[in-house]
PDB file of C-alpha atoms in Angstrom:
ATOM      1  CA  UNK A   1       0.000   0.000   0.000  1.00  0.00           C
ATOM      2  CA  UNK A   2       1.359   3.237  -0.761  1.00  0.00           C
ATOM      3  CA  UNK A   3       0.442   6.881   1.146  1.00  0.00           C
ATOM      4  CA  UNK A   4       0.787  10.064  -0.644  1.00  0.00           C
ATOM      5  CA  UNK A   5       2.671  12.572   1.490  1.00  0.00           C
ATOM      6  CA  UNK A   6       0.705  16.018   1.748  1.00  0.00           C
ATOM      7  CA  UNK A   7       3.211  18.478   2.026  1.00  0.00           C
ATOM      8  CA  UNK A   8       2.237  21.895   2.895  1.00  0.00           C
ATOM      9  CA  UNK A   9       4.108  23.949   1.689  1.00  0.00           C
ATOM     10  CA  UNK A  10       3.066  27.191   2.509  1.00  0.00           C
ATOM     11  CA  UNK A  11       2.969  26.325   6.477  1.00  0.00           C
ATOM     12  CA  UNK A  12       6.716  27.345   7.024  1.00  0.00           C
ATOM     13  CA  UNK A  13       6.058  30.572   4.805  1.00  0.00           C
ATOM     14  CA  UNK A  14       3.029  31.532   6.730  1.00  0.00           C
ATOM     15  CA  UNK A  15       4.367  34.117   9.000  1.00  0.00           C
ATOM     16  CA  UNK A  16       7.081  36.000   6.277  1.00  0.00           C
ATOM     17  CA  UNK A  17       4.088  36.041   4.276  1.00  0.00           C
ATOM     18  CA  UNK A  18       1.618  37.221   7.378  1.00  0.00           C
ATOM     19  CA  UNK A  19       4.132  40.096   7.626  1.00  0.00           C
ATOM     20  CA  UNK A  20       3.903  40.824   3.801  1.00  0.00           C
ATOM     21  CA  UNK A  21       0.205  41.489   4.047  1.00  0.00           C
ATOM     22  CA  UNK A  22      -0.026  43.557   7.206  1.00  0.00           C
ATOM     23  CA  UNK A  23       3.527  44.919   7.761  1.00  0.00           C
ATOM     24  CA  UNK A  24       2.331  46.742  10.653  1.00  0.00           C
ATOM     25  CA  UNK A  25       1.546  44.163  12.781  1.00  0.00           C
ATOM     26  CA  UNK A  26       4.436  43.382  15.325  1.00  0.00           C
ATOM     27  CA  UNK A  27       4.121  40.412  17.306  1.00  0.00           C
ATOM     28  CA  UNK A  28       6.163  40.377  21.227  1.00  0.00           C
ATOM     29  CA  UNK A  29       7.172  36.848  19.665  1.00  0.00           C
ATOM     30  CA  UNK A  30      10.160  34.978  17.772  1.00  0.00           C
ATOM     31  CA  UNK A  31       9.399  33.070  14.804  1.00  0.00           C
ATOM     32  CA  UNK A  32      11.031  30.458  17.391  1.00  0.00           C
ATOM     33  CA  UNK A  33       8.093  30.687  19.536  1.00  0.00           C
ATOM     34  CA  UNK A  34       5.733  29.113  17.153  1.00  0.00           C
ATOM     35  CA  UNK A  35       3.189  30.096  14.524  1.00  0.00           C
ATOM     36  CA  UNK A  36       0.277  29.367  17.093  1.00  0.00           C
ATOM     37  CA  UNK A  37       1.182  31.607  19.058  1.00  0.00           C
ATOM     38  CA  UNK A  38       1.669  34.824  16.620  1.00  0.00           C
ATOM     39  CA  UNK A  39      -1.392  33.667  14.793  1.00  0.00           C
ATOM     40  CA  UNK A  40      -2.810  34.449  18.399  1.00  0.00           C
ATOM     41  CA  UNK A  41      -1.624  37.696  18.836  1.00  0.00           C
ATOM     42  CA  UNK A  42      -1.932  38.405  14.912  1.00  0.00           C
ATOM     43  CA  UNK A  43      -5.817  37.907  16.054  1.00  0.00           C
ATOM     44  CA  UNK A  44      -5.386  40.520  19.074  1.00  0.00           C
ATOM     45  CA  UNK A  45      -4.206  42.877  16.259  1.00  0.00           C
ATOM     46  CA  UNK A  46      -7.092  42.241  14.145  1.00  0.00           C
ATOM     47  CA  UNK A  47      -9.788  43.288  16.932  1.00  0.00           C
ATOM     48  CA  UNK A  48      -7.959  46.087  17.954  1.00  0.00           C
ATOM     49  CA  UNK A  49      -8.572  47.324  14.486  1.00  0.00           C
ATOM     50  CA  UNK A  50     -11.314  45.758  13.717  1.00  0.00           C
ATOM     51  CA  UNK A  51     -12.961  49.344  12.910  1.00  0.00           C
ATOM     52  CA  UNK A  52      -9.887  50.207  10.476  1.00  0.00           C
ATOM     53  CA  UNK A  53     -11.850  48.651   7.019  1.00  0.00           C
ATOM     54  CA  UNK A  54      -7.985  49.372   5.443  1.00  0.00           C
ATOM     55  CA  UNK A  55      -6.149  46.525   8.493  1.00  0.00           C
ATOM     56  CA  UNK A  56      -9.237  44.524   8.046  1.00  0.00           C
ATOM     57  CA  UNK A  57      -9.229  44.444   4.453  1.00  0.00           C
ATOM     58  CA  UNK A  58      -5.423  43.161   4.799  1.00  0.00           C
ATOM     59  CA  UNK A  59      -5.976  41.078   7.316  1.00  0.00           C
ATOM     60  CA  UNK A  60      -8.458  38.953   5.755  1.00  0.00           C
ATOM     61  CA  UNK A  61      -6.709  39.085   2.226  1.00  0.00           C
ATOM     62  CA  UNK A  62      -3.615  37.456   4.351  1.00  0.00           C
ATOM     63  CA  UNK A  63      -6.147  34.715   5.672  1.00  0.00           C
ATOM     64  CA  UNK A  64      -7.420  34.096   2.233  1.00  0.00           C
ATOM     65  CA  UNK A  65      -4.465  33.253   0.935  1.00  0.00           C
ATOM     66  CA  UNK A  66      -3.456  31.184   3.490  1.00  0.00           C
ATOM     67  CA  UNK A  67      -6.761  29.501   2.893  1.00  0.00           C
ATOM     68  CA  UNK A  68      -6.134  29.076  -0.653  1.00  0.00           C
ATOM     69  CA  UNK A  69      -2.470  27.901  -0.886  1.00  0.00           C
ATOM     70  CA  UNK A  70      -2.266  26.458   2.633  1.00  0.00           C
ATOM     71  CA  UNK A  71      -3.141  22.552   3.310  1.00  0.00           C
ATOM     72  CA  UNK A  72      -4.267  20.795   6.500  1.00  0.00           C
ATOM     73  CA  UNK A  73      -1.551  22.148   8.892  1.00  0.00           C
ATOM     74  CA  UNK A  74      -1.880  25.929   7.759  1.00  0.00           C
ATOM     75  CA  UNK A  75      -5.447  25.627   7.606  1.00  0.00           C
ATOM     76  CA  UNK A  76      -5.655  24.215  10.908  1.00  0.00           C
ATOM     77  CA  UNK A  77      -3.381  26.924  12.623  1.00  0.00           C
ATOM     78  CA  UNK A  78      -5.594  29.530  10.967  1.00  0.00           C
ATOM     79  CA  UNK A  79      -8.918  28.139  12.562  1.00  0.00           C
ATOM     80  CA  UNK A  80      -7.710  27.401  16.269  1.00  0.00           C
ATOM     81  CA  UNK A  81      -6.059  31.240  16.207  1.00  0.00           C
ATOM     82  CA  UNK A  82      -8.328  33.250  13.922  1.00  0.00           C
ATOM     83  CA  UNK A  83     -11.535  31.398  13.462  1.00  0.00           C
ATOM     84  CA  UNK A  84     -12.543  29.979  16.798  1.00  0.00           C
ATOM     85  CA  UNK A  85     -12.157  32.654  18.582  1.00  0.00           C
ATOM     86  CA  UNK A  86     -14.586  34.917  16.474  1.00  0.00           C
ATOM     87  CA  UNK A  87     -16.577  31.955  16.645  1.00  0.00           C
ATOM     88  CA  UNK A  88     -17.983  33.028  20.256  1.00  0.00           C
ATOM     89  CA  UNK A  89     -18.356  37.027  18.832  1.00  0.00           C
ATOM     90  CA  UNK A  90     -21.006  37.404  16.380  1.00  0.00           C
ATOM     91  CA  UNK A  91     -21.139  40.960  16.172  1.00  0.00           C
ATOM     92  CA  UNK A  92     -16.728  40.759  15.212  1.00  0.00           C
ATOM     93  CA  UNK A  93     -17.393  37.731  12.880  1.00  0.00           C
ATOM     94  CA  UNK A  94     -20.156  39.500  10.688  1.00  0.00           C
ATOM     95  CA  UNK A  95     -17.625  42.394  10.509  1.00  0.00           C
ATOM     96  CA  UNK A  96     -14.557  39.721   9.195  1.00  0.00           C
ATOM     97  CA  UNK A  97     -16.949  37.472   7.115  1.00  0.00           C
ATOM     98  CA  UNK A  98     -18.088  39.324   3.937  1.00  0.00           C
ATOM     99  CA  UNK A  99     -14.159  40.157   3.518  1.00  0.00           C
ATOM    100  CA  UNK A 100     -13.508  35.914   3.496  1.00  0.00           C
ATOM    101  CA  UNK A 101     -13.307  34.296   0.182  1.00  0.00           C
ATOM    102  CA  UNK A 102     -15.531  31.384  -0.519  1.00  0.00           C
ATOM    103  CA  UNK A 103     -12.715  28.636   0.288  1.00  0.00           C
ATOM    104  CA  UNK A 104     -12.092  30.607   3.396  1.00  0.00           C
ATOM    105  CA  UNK A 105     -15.793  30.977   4.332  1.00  0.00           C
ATOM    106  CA  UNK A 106     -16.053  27.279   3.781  1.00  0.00           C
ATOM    107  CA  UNK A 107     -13.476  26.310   6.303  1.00  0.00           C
ATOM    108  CA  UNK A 108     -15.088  29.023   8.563  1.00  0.00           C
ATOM    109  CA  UNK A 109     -18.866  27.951   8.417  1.00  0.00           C
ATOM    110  CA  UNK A 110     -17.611  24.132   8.539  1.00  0.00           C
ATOM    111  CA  UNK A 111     -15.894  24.392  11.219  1.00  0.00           C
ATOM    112  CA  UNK A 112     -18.134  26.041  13.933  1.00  0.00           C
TER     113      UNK A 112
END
């Protein structure tokens, strides 16, 4: 029997590519430290600006691509940092979700 390896190969680009979207987010961690934990504090960043349409806008084009050209392990990092946590605020979700593209508004709805 033979298993086909899914590389993803966008998972060790995710935060160099994070910081190409939104270049003014700064994170008070290392790339060392993990990409769970600056996708955490990339989604503190996001609601302090959730008002700023412009972060936003950047924001969610970051997450799309992610979506797109990520696999399993990049999609799951994006929905234990990002998604479940606007899972339990409505009011923020409705604000993100007309911004996600379809692929990434299928993870979100099938994950909740």
């Amino acid at each position: 029997m033979q298993f086909q390896v899914n590389r993803d190969e966008y998972y060790p680009r995710l935060i160099n590519r994070l910081r190409s979207f939104v270049p003014g987010f700064q994170t008070i961690f290392d790339e060392e430290d993990g990409v769970y934990l600056i996708l955490a504090d990339f989604y503190q960043y996001m609601m302090s600006n959730i008002d700023n349409k412009h972060i936003i806008h950047s924001c969610v084009d970051f997450i799309n691509e992610a979506m797109k050209l990520g696999k399993e392990k990049t999609k799951d990092a994006i929905v234990i940092e990002i998604f479940q946590p606007l899972y339990s605020d409505s009011d923020v979700a409705k604000k993100v979700q007309p911004y996600l593209s379809k692929i990434a508004l299928a993870v979100f709805n099938s994950d909740r």
